[in-house]
Amino acid sequence: MKLLGKTLKAGLVITLAVTLGATASFAQKKKAKCKDGETDQIAKYKLSKGENLDQAINASLTGKAGDPKKGLKWMTHRRLGNCIACHAVSKIAALGKPEDLSSQKKYSFHGAVGPTLDGVADRYSEGELRLIVVDIKKALPDANSIMPSFHRADGFTRVHKDCVGHVVLSAERVEDVVAYLKTLK
Amino acid sequence: MKFTKLITGAAFTAVMAISGSAIAADGKTEAVTPAKGSPLTELYSGYKFAKPGTKVMQDDEFGNPGMAWNDIGADLWNKVDGKAGKSCATCHKDAATSMKGVGARYPIYFAPMKKIMNVEDRVNTCRTKYMKAGKWKYDSNQMLGTVIYVKQQSLGMKIAVKTDGAAKAAYEAGKKFYYERRGQLDMSCAHCHEKYYGTKIRMNTLSQGQTNGFPVYRLKWQKPGSAHRRFKGCNKQVRATPFKSGSDEYMNLELYLAARGNGLVVETPAVRN
């Protein structure tokens, strides 16, 4: 009887531990949807007059230049920039190897919701590209744009609890994306 | 490879030939002209945007995986449950007669309870009020089976959901919901499904978000799911907090969406990617 009690107790402890472990990993997984290890410090920026658009952010959000290699990573990352979900970019599409489906899934399937980004650096200045990525609603006169505001954390409706206070792209990642966009001439 | 394609093609052609006239103007392949005042110039069932293999699966009554739930529903129809000792059939007799048209006109304004009801809600009302049985959860196998079985009795009928009179307020509320931006990605339903339907987002094609095939068997889910489950998925995709299945918000939206598709035909259980 005593032995049975002990076994039961041990069983209970193990079950509890497993349940807690599962809950913890589940919570972590859910958090990753919006967080992805971001520091989520929202950069303050100054709006200046643009060359082609009314407004632009001429200074880097971090004070440093971004890394175009990382920019490519965020642009194809499904939970972060995911730019190619809506915009076609020939240079990125060409990175998918014809014989390798996973590399094609990563690079080659592009959406057609927004305009192509080929030559985007010829159409907009660096400061304009930065504002377009940070907050499209401030950059374009089309108030009905479908494009998300990638570096804004307020003014939204019913944001998922995991995403409250978070931005889609951190200041550093915005700079990386801008650095990559600048190569699209 | 070519041979397989040929066979699939032949099977598809055969299916098309059998149900030929029904397919002609039901929104599956040919556009349906919506009623006056619709924001859309043409209506299309999600069938149009599904992958070719998925279409073949839906069109084959024996290959459609959603039909397994139709069988569950057919069995439950005659099964006595609850303290009143009744089954669905006790009151409604043969579903082929009594349920014909339900899938085409629901959700409705249900006067005795003064609220909008979809088929799920109607089933649960019957269960609690008349059968004295417990409620079924949305997306439980029993609920999915019963709703699919009930809607199957209207297969091919034109959707004709009422939006006037007592349903007007819910219709307007659903419409408001549809055009509201929501979530961290700041998108409304209209952004994807009205403005950009037929357009690719990465590997997938955006549909018009029509509900004429629900509950649909979704390959991604590996089982059928309610329209409310799909709404939750959409809300989460734009990083918004979803509402509960059966909530007023989703009930109003379901009514609005069904009415947006007035003129399409019932496809339940449709198969989607």
Coordinates of C-alpha atoms in Angstrom, one line a residue:
Chain A
M1 CA 0.0 0.0 0.0
K2 CA 2.8 2.4 1.0
L3 CA 4.7 1.4 -2.1
L4 CA 1.6 2.0 -4.3
G5 CA 1.3 5.5 -2.7
K6 CA 4.9 6.3 -3.5
T7 CA 4.6 5.1 -7.1
L8 CA 1.4 7.2 -7.5
K9 CA 3.2 10.3 -6.0
A10 CA 6.2 9.8 -8.3
G11 CA 3.9 9.4 -11.3
L12 CA 2.0 12.6 -10.3
V13 CA 5.3 14.5 -10.1
I14 CA 6.5 13.3 -13.5
T15 CA 3.1 14.1 -15.1
L16 CA 3.2 17.5 -13.6
A17 CA 6.7 18.1 -14.7
V18 CA 5.9 17.0 -18.2
T19 CA 2.8 19.2 -18.4
L20 CA 4.7 22.2 -17.1
G21 CA 7.5 21.5 -19.6
A22 CA 5.0 21.2 -22.4
T23 CA 3.2 24.4 -21.4
A24 CA 6.5 26.3 -21.2
S25 CA 7.7 25.2 -24.7
F26 CA 4.3 26.0 -26.1
A27 CA 4.3 29.5 -24.6
Q28 CA 7.8 30.0 -26.0
K29 CA 6.7 28.8 -29.4
K30 CA 3.7 31.2 -29.4
K31 CA 5.9 34.1 -28.3
A32 CA 8.3 33.6 -31.2
K33 CA 5.5 34.5 -33.6
C34 CA 5.9 38.1 -32.9
K35 CA 9.1 38.4 -30.9
D36 CA 11.9 36.4 -32.6
G37 CA 14.4 37.6 -30.1
E38 CA 13.7 41.3 -30.8
T39 CA 14.7 43.9 -28.4
D40 CA 11.8 45.9 -29.6
Q41 CA 13.1 49.3 -28.8
I42 CA 11.1 51.6 -31.0
A43 CA 13.3 54.2 -32.6
K44 CA 12.4 57.8 -32.6
Y45 CA 12.9 59.5 -36.0
K46 CA 12.6 62.8 -37.7
L47 CA 10.6 63.3 -40.8
S48 CA 12.2 65.5 -43.5
K49 CA 11.1 66.5 -47.0
G50 CA 11.6 63.8 -49.6
E51 CA 12.8 64.1 -53.2
N52 CA 10.0 62.0 -54.8
L53 CA 7.6 61.7 -51.9
D54 CA 6.4 64.3 -49.5
Q55 CA 8.3 62.8 -46.5
A56 CA 11.4 60.7 -45.8
I57 CA 13.6 59.6 -42.8
N58 CA 17.0 60.6 -43.9
A59 CA 19.0 59.5 -40.8
S60 CA 19.6 55.8 -40.0
L61 CA 17.4 54.6 -37.1
T62 CA 20.4 53.1 -35.4
G63 CA 23.0 55.7 -36.4
K64 CA 24.7 53.0 -38.3
A65 CA 24.5 51.6 -41.9
G66 CA 22.6 48.2 -42.2
D67 CA 24.0 45.0 -43.6
P68 CA 22.5 44.1 -47.0
K69 CA 23.2 40.4 -46.5
K70 CA 21.0 40.3 -43.3
G71 CA 18.5 42.5 -45.2
L72 CA 18.0 39.7 -47.7
K73 CA 17.4 37.3 -44.8
W74 CA 14.7 39.4 -43.3
M75 CA 13.1 40.1 -46.7
T76 CA 12.6 36.4 -47.3
H77 CA 11.8 35.4 -43.6
R78 CA 8.2 34.5 -43.3
R79 CA 7.6 36.0 -39.8
L80 CA 9.8 39.1 -40.2
G81 CA 9.9 41.2 -43.4
N82 CA 8.5 38.6 -45.8
C83 CA 8.6 41.3 -48.5
I84 CA 8.5 38.8 -51.3
A85 CA 5.1 37.6 -50.1
C86 CA 3.8 40.6 -52.0
H87 CA 6.6 42.0 -54.1
A88 CA 8.6 40.3 -56.8
V89 CA 12.4 40.8 -56.8
S90 CA 14.2 39.2 -59.8
K91 CA 17.5 39.2 -58.0
I92 CA 16.1 37.2 -55.1
A93 CA 14.1 34.9 -57.3
A94 CA 17.3 33.9 -59.1
L95 CA 18.8 32.6 -55.8
G96 CA 16.5 29.6 -55.8
K97 CA 18.2 26.6 -57.4
P98 CA 16.0 24.8 -60.0
E99 CA 16.8 21.4 -58.7
D100 CA 16.3 22.3 -55.0
L101 CA 12.7 22.8 -54.0
S102 CA 13.5 24.0 -50.5
S103 CA 15.8 26.8 -51.8
Q104 CA 13.0 27.7 -54.3
K105 CA 10.5 27.8 -51.5
K106 CA 12.8 30.2 -49.7
Y107 CA 13.7 32.5 -52.6
S108 CA 11.7 31.9 -55.8
F109 CA 8.0 32.2 -55.1
H110 CA 7.0 35.8 -55.0
G111 CA 3.6 37.5 -54.7
A112 CA 2.1 40.1 -57.0
V113 CA 0.1 42.2 -54.5
G114 CA 2.5 45.1 -54.5
P115 CA 4.8 46.5 -57.3
T116 CA 8.1 44.8 -58.1
L117 CA 11.1 46.0 -56.2
D118 CA 13.3 45.8 -59.2
G119 CA 14.9 49.2 -59.6
V120 CA 13.3 50.5 -56.4
A121 CA 16.5 52.4 -55.5
D122 CA 16.2 54.3 -58.8
R123 CA 12.7 55.4 -57.9
Y124 CA 13.2 56.4 -54.3
S125 CA 15.9 57.9 -52.2
E126 CA 17.4 56.0 -49.2
G127 CA 15.4 58.2 -46.8
E128 CA 12.2 57.5 -48.7
L129 CA 12.8 53.8 -48.7
R130 CA 13.4 53.9 -44.9
L131 CA 10.0 55.6 -44.3
I132 CA 8.2 53.2 -46.7
V133 CA 9.5 50.3 -44.6
V134 CA 9.0 52.0 -41.2
D135 CA 5.4 53.2 -41.8
I136 CA 3.9 53.1 -45.3
K137 CA 0.9 55.1 -44.2
K138 CA 3.1 58.1 -43.7
A139 CA 5.0 57.6 -46.9
L140 CA 2.3 57.1 -49.5
P141 CA -0.8 59.2 -50.0
D142 CA -2.9 56.0 -50.5
A143 CA -4.4 55.7 -47.0
N144 CA -5.9 52.3 -48.0
S145 CA -2.6 50.5 -48.6
I146 CA -2.5 46.9 -47.6
M147 CA 1.2 47.1 -46.6
P148 CA 2.0 46.7 -42.9
S149 CA 3.8 49.4 -41.0
F150 CA 7.0 47.5 -40.1
H151 CA 8.3 49.7 -37.3
R152 CA 5.3 51.0 -35.5
A153 CA 3.8 49.6 -32.4
D154 CA 0.7 51.8 -31.6
G155 CA -2.5 52.9 -33.3
F156 CA -3.6 49.3 -34.2
T157 CA -6.8 47.5 -33.4
R158 CA -7.0 44.3 -31.3
V159 CA -3.4 43.4 -31.6
H160 CA -2.7 39.8 -30.6
K161 CA -1.5 39.7 -27.0
D162 CA 1.9 38.2 -28.0
C163 CA 2.5 41.2 -30.3
V164 CA 1.4 44.1 -28.1
G165 CA 4.3 46.6 -27.8
H166 CA 6.3 44.8 -30.5
V167 CA 7.2 45.9 -34.0
V168 CA 7.5 43.6 -37.0
L169 CA 11.1 44.7 -37.8
S170 CA 13.5 46.2 -35.2
A171 CA 15.4 49.4 -36.0
E172 CA 18.5 47.3 -36.8
R173 CA 16.5 45.1 -39.2
V174 CA 14.9 48.0 -40.9
E175 CA 18.4 49.3 -41.6
D176 CA 19.4 45.9 -43.0
V177 CA 16.4 45.9 -45.3
V178 CA 17.1 49.4 -46.5
A179 CA 20.7 48.5 -47.2
Y180 CA 19.5 45.6 -49.4
L181 CA 16.9 47.7 -51.1
K182 CA 19.6 50.2 -52.0
T183 CA 21.3 47.5 -54.1
L184 CA 18.2 47.2 -56.3
K185 CA 19.2 49.5 -59.0
Chain B
M1 CA 4.6 11.5 -65.0
K2 CA 2.8 12.5 -68.2
F3 CA 0.7 9.4 -68.0
T4 CA -0.5 10.3 -64.5
K5 CA -1.3 13.8 -65.6
L6 CA -3.3 12.3 -68.5
I7 CA -5.3 10.1 -66.2
T8 CA -6.0 12.9 -63.7
G9 CA -7.0 15.1 -66.7
A10 CA -9.2 12.4 -68.0
A11 CA -10.9 11.9 -64.6
F12 CA -11.4 15.6 -64.3
T13 CA -12.9 15.9 -67.7
A14 CA -15.2 13.0 -66.9
V15 CA -16.4 14.6 -63.7
M16 CA -16.9 17.9 -65.6
A17 CA -18.9 16.1 -68.2
I18 CA -21.2 14.4 -65.7
S19 CA -22.0 17.5 -63.8
G20 CA -21.4 19.8 -66.8
S21 CA -24.5 22.0 -66.7
A22 CA -24.4 22.5 -63.0
I23 CA -20.8 23.8 -63.2
A24 CA -21.6 26.2 -66.1
A25 CA -22.5 29.3 -63.9
D26 CA -22.1 28.4 -60.3
G27 CA -19.0 30.4 -59.6
K28 CA -16.7 27.4 -59.6
T29 CA -15.2 28.1 -63.0
E30 CA -17.5 30.7 -64.5
A31 CA -18.2 34.0 -62.7
V32 CA -21.6 34.6 -61.2
T33 CA -22.9 38.2 -61.5
P34 CA -23.6 39.4 -58.0
A35 CA -26.8 41.3 -56.9
K36 CA -26.9 45.0 -57.3
G37 CA -24.9 46.9 -54.7
S38 CA -22.2 44.2 -54.3
P39 CA -18.7 45.5 -54.0
L40 CA -17.6 42.7 -56.3
T41 CA -18.2 42.7 -60.1
E42 CA -18.0 38.9 -60.3
L43 CA -18.4 36.1 -57.7
Y44 CA -16.1 33.1 -57.5
S45 CA -16.2 30.2 -55.2
G46 CA -12.8 29.4 -53.5
Y47 CA -12.9 26.4 -55.9
K48 CA -11.6 28.6 -58.7
F49 CA -8.4 29.4 -56.7
A50 CA -7.8 25.9 -55.4
K51 CA -5.0 23.7 -56.8
P52 CA -6.0 21.3 -59.6
G53 CA -5.6 18.2 -57.5
T54 CA -7.7 19.7 -54.8
K55 CA -10.5 20.3 -57.2
V56 CA -10.5 16.8 -58.5
M57 CA -10.7 15.6 -54.8
Q58 CA -13.7 17.8 -54.1
D59 CA -15.5 16.7 -57.3
D60 CA -15.2 13.0 -56.6
E61 CA -17.9 12.1 -54.1
F62 CA -16.0 9.0 -53.0
G63 CA -12.6 10.7 -53.0
N64 CA -13.7 13.8 -51.1
P65 CA -12.3 13.3 -47.6
G66 CA -15.0 15.6 -46.1
M67 CA -17.6 13.0 -47.0
A68 CA -16.5 10.8 -44.1
W69 CA -18.0 13.4 -41.8
N70 CA -21.2 13.4 -43.9
D71 CA -21.4 9.7 -42.9
I72 CA -20.9 10.6 -39.2
G73 CA -23.7 13.2 -39.5
A74 CA -26.0 10.7 -41.2
D75 CA -25.5 8.3 -38.4
L76 CA -26.0 10.9 -35.7
W77 CA -29.3 12.1 -37.4
N78 CA -31.0 8.9 -36.3
K79 CA -29.3 8.5 -33.0
V80 CA -31.3 9.2 -29.9
D81 CA -29.5 11.4 -27.4
G82 CA -30.5 13.4 -24.3
K83 CA -33.1 13.1 -21.6
A84 CA -36.1 13.7 -23.9
G85 CA -35.2 10.4 -25.8
K86 CA -35.2 12.1 -29.2
S87 CA -33.0 12.1 -32.3
C88 CA -32.9 14.7 -35.0
A89 CA -35.1 12.4 -37.1
T90 CA -37.8 12.2 -34.4
C91 CA -38.9 15.7 -35.3
H92 CA -37.3 16.3 -38.7
K93 CA -37.9 12.9 -40.3
D94 CA -36.0 12.5 -43.6
A95 CA -33.3 15.1 -43.8
A96 CA -33.4 14.9 -47.6
T97 CA -36.8 16.6 -47.4
S98 CA -36.8 18.6 -44.2
M99 CA -33.2 20.0 -44.5
K100 CA -33.3 20.8 -48.2
G101 CA -32.6 24.5 -48.6
V102 CA -31.2 25.1 -45.1
G103 CA -27.6 25.3 -46.4
A104 CA -28.6 27.9 -48.9
R105 CA -30.5 30.3 -46.6
Y106 CA -28.6 30.1 -43.3
P107 CA -27.5 32.1 -41.3
I108 CA -30.9 33.4 -40.6
Y109 CA -32.6 35.8 -38.1
F110 CA -34.4 33.3 -35.8
A111 CA -37.4 35.2 -34.5
P112 CA -38.3 32.9 -31.5
M113 CA -34.9 33.6 -30.0
K114 CA -34.4 37.1 -31.4
K115 CA -30.9 36.4 -32.8
I116 CA -28.9 35.5 -35.8
M117 CA -28.3 31.8 -36.0
N118 CA -26.0 29.6 -38.2
V119 CA -26.5 25.9 -38.6
E120 CA -24.2 25.1 -35.6
D121 CA -26.2 27.3 -33.3
R122 CA -29.5 25.9 -34.6
V123 CA -28.2 22.3 -33.9
N124 CA -27.2 23.2 -30.4
T125 CA -30.5 24.9 -29.7
C126 CA -32.3 21.8 -30.8
R127 CA -30.1 19.6 -28.6
T128 CA -30.5 21.7 -25.5
K129 CA -34.1 22.8 -25.9
Y130 CA -35.9 19.8 -27.4
M131 CA -33.6 16.8 -27.0
K132 CA -32.4 17.8 -23.4
A133 CA -28.9 16.9 -24.5
G134 CA -25.6 18.7 -24.0
K135 CA -24.2 21.2 -26.5
W136 CA -21.6 20.2 -29.0
K137 CA -18.5 22.2 -29.4
Y138 CA -17.8 24.0 -32.7
D139 CA -15.5 21.8 -34.7
S140 CA -16.1 18.7 -32.7
N141 CA -16.6 15.7 -35.0
Q142 CA -20.3 15.4 -34.1
M143 CA -20.9 19.1 -34.9
L144 CA -18.9 19.0 -38.1
G145 CA -20.6 15.8 -39.2
T146 CA -24.1 17.1 -38.5
V147 CA -23.6 20.5 -40.1
I148 CA -22.0 18.9 -43.2
Y149 CA -24.9 16.3 -43.4
V150 CA -27.5 19.1 -43.1
K151 CA -25.8 21.3 -45.7
Q152 CA -25.3 18.4 -48.0
Q153 CA -29.0 18.3 -48.5
S154 CA -28.7 21.7 -50.3
L155 CA -25.7 20.7 -52.4
G156 CA -25.8 22.7 -55.7
M157 CA -28.6 25.0 -54.5
K158 CA -28.0 28.8 -54.9
I159 CA -27.1 30.7 -51.7
A160 CA -29.9 33.1 -50.9
V161 CA -29.3 34.6 -47.5
K162 CA -31.6 37.3 -46.3
T163 CA -30.1 40.6 -45.3
D164 CA -33.2 42.8 -44.8
G165 CA -35.7 43.2 -42.0
A166 CA -34.5 41.8 -38.7
A167 CA -31.2 40.5 -40.3
K168 CA -30.2 44.0 -41.4
A169 CA -28.5 45.1 -38.2
A170 CA -26.3 41.9 -38.1
Y171 CA -25.5 42.3 -41.8
E172 CA -24.4 45.9 -41.3
A173 CA -22.3 44.9 -38.3
G174 CA -20.7 42.1 -40.3
K175 CA -19.9 44.6 -43.1
K176 CA -18.3 47.0 -40.7
F177 CA -16.1 44.1 -39.3
Y178 CA -15.1 43.2 -42.9
Y179 CA -13.7 46.6 -43.7
E180 CA -12.0 47.2 -40.3
R181 CA -8.2 47.1 -40.1
R182 CA -7.1 44.8 -37.4
G183 CA -3.9 43.3 -35.8
Q184 CA -0.3 44.2 -35.9
L185 CA -0.3 43.8 -39.7
D186 CA -3.1 46.3 -39.9
M187 CA -5.2 44.6 -42.5
S188 CA -8.9 44.3 -43.1
C189 CA -10.7 41.3 -44.7
A190 CA -11.2 43.5 -47.8
H191 CA -7.5 44.2 -48.3
C192 CA -6.9 40.6 -49.3
H193 CA -10.2 39.2 -50.4
E194 CA -11.8 42.1 -52.2
K195 CA -8.9 44.1 -53.5
Y196 CA -6.4 41.3 -54.3
Y197 CA -8.4 38.1 -54.8
G198 CA -6.8 35.9 -57.5
T199 CA -3.4 37.4 -56.7
K200 CA -0.5 35.4 -55.4
I201 CA 1.0 35.9 -51.9
R202 CA 4.2 33.9 -52.1
M203 CA 3.0 30.4 -53.0
N204 CA -0.7 30.8 -52.4
T205 CA -3.5 32.5 -54.3
L206 CA -5.9 34.8 -52.4
S207 CA -9.5 33.8 -52.8
Q208 CA -12.6 36.0 -52.4
G209 CA -13.1 34.4 -48.9
Q210 CA -16.5 33.0 -49.9
T211 CA -18.2 30.7 -47.4
N212 CA -20.4 28.5 -49.8
G213 CA -18.2 25.4 -49.2
F214 CA -18.1 25.4 -45.3
P215 CA -17.5 23.4 -43.3
V216 CA -14.6 22.8 -45.7
Y217 CA -12.2 19.9 -45.6
R218 CA -8.9 21.7 -45.5
L219 CA -5.8 19.8 -46.5
K220 CA -3.7 21.9 -44.0
W221 CA -6.0 20.9 -41.2
Q222 CA -6.4 17.2 -42.3
K223 CA -10.1 17.5 -41.3
P224 CA -13.1 19.7 -41.9
G225 CA -13.5 23.0 -40.1
S226 CA -16.2 25.7 -39.6
A227 CA -16.2 29.1 -41.1
H228 CA -15.5 30.4 -37.5
R229 CA -12.3 28.3 -37.3
R230 CA -11.2 29.9 -40.6
F231 CA -12.0 33.4 -39.3
K232 CA -9.8 32.7 -36.2
G233 CA -7.0 31.6 -38.5
C234 CA -7.3 34.8 -40.6
N235 CA -7.3 37.0 -37.5
K236 CA -4.2 35.3 -36.1
Q237 CA -2.5 35.7 -39.5
V238 CA -2.8 39.4 -39.3
R239 CA -1.6 39.1 -35.7
A240 CA -4.9 40.1 -34.1
T241 CA -6.6 38.5 -31.1
P242 CA -9.3 36.2 -32.6
F243 CA -12.9 36.1 -31.3
K244 CA -14.5 33.0 -29.9
S245 CA -16.3 30.6 -32.2
G246 CA -20.0 31.4 -32.0
S247 CA -19.3 35.0 -30.8
D248 CA -21.7 37.7 -32.1
E249 CA -18.8 39.2 -34.1
Y250 CA -18.2 36.0 -36.1
M251 CA -22.0 35.3 -36.4
N252 CA -22.5 38.7 -38.0
L253 CA -19.4 38.2 -40.2
E254 CA -20.7 34.8 -41.3
L255 CA -24.1 36.3 -42.2
Y256 CA -22.4 39.1 -44.2
L257 CA -20.0 36.8 -46.0
A258 CA -22.7 34.3 -46.9
A259 CA -24.8 37.2 -48.3
R260 CA -21.8 38.5 -50.3
G261 CA -21.9 35.1 -52.0
N262 CA -25.6 35.1 -52.8
G263 CA -25.8 33.4 -56.2
L264 CA -23.0 30.9 -55.7
V265 CA -24.0 27.3 -54.9
V266 CA -23.6 25.2 -51.8
E267 CA -20.5 23.1 -52.1
T268 CA -20.3 21.6 -48.6
P269 CA -18.0 19.9 -47.9
A270 CA -15.7 21.7 -50.3
V271 CA -12.0 20.7 -50.3
R272 CA -9.4 23.5 -50.0
N273 CA -5.7 23.8 -49.6

